[in-house]
CSV table of C-alpha atoms in Angstrom, one decimal:
chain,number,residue,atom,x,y,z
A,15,UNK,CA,3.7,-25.2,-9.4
A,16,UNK,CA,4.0,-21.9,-8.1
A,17,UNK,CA,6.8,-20.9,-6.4
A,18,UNK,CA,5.8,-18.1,-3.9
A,19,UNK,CA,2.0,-20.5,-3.1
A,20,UNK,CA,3.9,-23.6,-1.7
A,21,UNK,CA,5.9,-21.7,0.6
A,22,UNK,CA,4.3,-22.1,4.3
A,23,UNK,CA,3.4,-18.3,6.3
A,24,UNK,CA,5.5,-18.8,9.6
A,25,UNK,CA,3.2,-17.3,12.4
A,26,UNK,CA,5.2,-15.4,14.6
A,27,UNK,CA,4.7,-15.7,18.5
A,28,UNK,CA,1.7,-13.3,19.7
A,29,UNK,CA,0.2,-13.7,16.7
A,30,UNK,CA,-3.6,-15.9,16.1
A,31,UNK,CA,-4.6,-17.3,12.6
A,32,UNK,CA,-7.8,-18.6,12.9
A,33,UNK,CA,-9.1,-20.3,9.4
A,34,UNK,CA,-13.0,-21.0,8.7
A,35,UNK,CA,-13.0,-22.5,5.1
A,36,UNK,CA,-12.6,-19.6,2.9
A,37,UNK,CA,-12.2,-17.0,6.0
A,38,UNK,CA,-8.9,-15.9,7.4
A,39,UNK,CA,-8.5,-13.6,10.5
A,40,UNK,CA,-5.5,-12.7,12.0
A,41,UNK,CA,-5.0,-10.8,15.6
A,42,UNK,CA,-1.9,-9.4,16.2
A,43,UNK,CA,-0.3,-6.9,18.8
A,44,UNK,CA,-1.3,-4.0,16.0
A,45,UNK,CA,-4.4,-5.2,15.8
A,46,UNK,CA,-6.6,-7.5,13.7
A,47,UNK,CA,-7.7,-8.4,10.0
A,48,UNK,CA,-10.2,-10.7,8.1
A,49,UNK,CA,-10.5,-11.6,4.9
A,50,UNK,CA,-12.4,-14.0,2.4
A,51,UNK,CA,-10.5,-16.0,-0.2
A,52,UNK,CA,-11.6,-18.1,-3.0
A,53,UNK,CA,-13.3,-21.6,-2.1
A,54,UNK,CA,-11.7,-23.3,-4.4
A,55,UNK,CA,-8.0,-23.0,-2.5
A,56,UNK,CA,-7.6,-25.1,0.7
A,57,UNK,CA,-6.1,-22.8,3.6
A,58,UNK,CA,-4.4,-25.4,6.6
A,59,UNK,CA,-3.1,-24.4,9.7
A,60,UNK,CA,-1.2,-26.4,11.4
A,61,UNK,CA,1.6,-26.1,14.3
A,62,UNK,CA,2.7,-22.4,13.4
A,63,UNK,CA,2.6,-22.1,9.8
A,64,UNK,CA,-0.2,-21.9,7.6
A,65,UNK,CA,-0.3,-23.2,3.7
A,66,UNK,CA,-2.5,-22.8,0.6
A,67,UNK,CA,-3.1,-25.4,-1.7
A,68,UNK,CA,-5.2,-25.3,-5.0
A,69,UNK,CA,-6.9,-28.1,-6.0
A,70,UNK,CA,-5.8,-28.6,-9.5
A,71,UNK,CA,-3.5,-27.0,-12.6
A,72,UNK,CA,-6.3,-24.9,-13.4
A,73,UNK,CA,-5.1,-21.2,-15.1
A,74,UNK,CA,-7.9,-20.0,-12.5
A,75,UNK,CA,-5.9,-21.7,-9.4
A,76,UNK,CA,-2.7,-21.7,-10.7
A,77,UNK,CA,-3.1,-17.5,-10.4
A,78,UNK,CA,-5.2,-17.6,-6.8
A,79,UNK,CA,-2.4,-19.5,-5.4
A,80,UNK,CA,0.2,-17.2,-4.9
A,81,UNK,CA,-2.3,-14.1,-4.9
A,82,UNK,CA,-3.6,-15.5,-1.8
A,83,UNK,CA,-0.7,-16.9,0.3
A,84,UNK,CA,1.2,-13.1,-0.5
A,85,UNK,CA,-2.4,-11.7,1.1
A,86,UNK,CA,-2.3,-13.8,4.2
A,87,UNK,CA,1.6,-13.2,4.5
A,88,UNK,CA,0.7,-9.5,4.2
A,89,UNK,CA,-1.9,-10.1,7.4
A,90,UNK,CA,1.0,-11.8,9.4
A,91,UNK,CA,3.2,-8.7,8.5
A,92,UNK,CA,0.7,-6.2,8.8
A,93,UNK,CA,-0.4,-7.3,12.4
A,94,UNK,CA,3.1,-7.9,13.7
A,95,UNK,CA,5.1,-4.9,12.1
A,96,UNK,CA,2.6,-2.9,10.1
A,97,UNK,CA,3.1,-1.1,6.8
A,98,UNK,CA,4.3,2.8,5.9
A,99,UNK,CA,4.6,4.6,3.0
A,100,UNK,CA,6.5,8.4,2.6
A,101,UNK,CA,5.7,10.7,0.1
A,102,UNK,CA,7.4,13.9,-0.4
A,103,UNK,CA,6.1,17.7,-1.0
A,104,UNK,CA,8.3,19.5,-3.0
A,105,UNK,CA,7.5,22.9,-4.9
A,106,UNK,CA,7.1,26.5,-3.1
A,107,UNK,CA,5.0,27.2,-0.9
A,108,UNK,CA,3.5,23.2,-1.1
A,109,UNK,CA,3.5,21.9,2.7
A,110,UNK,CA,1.3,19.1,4.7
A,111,UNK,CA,0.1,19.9,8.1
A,112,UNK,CA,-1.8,17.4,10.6
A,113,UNK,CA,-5.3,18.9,11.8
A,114,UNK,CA,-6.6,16.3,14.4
A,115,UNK,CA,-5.7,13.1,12.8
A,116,UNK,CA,-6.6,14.4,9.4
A,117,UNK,CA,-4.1,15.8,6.7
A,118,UNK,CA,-4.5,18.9,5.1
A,119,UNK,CA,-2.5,20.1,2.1
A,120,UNK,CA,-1.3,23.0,0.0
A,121,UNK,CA,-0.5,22.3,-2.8
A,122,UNK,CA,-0.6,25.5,-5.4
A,123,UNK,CA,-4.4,25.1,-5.2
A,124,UNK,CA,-6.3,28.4,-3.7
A,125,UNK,CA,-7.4,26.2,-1.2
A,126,UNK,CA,-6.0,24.1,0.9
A,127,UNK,CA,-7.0,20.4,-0.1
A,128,UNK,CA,-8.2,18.4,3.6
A,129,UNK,CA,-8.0,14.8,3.4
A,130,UNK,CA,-10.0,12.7,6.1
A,131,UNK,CA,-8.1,9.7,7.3
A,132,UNK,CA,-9.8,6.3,7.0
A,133,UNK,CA,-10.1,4.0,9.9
A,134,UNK,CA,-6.9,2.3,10.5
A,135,UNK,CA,-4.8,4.3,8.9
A,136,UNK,CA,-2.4,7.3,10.9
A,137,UNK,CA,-0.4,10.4,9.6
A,138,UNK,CA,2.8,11.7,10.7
A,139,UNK,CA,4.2,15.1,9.1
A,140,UNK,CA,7.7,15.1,10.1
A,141,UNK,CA,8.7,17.7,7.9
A,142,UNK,CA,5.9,20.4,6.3
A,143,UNK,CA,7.6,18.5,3.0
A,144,UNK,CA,6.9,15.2,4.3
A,145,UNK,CA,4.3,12.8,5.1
A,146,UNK,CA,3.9,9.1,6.4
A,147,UNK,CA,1.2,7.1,5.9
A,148,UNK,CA,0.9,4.3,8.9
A,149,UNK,CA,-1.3,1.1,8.6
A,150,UNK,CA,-1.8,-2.8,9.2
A,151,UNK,CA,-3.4,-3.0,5.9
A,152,UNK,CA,-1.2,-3.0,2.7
A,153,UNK,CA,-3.6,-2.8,0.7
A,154,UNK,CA,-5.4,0.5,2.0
A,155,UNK,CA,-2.0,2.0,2.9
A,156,UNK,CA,-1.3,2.0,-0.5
A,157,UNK,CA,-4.5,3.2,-1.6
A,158,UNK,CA,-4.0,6.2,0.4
A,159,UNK,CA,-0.2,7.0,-0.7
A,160,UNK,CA,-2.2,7.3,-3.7
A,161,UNK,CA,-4.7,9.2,-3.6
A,162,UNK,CA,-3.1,11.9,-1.5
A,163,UNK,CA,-0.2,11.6,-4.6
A,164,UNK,CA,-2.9,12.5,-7.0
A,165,UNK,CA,-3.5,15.1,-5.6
A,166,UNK,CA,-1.4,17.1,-7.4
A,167,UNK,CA,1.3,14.6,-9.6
A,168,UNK,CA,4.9,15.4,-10.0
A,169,UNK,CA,4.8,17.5,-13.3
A,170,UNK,CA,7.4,16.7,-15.4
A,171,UNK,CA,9.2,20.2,-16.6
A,172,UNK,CA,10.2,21.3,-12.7
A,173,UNK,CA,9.0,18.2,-10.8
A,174,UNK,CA,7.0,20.1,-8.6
A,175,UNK,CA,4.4,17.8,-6.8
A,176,UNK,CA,3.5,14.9,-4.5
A,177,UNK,CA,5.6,11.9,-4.8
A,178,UNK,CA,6.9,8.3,-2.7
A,179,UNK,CA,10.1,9.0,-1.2
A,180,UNK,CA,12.9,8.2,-3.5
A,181,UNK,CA,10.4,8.0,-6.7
A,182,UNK,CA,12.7,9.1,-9.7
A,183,UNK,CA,10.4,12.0,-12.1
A,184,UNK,CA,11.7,12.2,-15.4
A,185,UNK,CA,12.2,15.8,-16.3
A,186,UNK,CA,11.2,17.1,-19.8
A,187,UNK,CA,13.3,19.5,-21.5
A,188,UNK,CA,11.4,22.7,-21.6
A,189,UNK,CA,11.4,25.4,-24.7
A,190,UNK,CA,14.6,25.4,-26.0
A,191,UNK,CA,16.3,28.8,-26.7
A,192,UNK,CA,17.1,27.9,-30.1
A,193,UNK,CA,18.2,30.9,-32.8
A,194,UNK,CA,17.1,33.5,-29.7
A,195,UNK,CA,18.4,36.7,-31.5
A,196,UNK,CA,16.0,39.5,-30.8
């Protein structure tokens, strides 16, 4: 049995679940979210906490089961307390700046590189070196993060680049000066 599918989703006060078969929506004080899950796995709500159960040892259910009770726990989160990722800037001259709500980036491009903020999803720039990424959806939050770090990668010989906050870059050794005697 899995573990993480038989545990119940507590639904915090201010919070509406409303399940229709295979549909899941969830309003919250951030907003709302809806999503469709496999038929197959029975969703019940009932006095504040809602449960998934799969209807037999099946590989197929066995690996829905907790897939889909961490999604709907993710709505729940996402609605009450939303999501955020940082990413750093670091290199010269590599900086973020807000333009509207949109980003825009130099990044040792000749151009700067403007990214367009999908719906749902807010930018801060604390720093020039730093941006967060704000969202109810974990999913898209992360997708962002993301693509605005591939924008240009950490490199691995100075570790200039985008990265997540704390992300560890493991450095290369460059060309050693070995037997340098002109």
């Amino acid at each position: 049995m899995s573990r993480i599918g038989k545990q119940p989703i507590t639904i915090p006060s201010g919070v509406d679940v409303a399940v229709d078969g295979s549909r899941v929506s969830v309003k919250g004080p951030r907003g709302a979210l809806e999503q469709r899950f496999h038929p197959d796995l029975r969703i019940t709500l009932d006095d504040g906490t809602v449960r998934v159960e799969r209807p037999s040892e099946e590989r197929l259910h066995r690996s829905l089961h907790g897939l889909t009770r961490s999604l709907i726990a993710n709505m729940v989160e996402g609605v009450t307390n939303g999501f955020e990722k940082r990413l750093e800037i670091i290199g010269v001259g590599y900086r973020a700046a807000l333009k509207g709500g949109d980003l825009e980036i130099s990044a040792g491009y000749s151009h700067t590189v403007p990214y367009k903020a999908p719906e749902g999803i807010e930018f801060e720039v604390p720093a020039p070196t730093r941006v967060v990424i704000r969202g109810i959806d974990k999913q898209l939050v992360g997708e962002v993060a993301a693509e605005i770090r591939k924008i240009r990668k950490p490199e691995p010989y100075k570790g200039k680049g985008i990265r997540y906050e704390g992300e560890e870059v493991k450095k290369k050794a460059g060309k050693a000066a070995k037997g340098a005697t002109r």
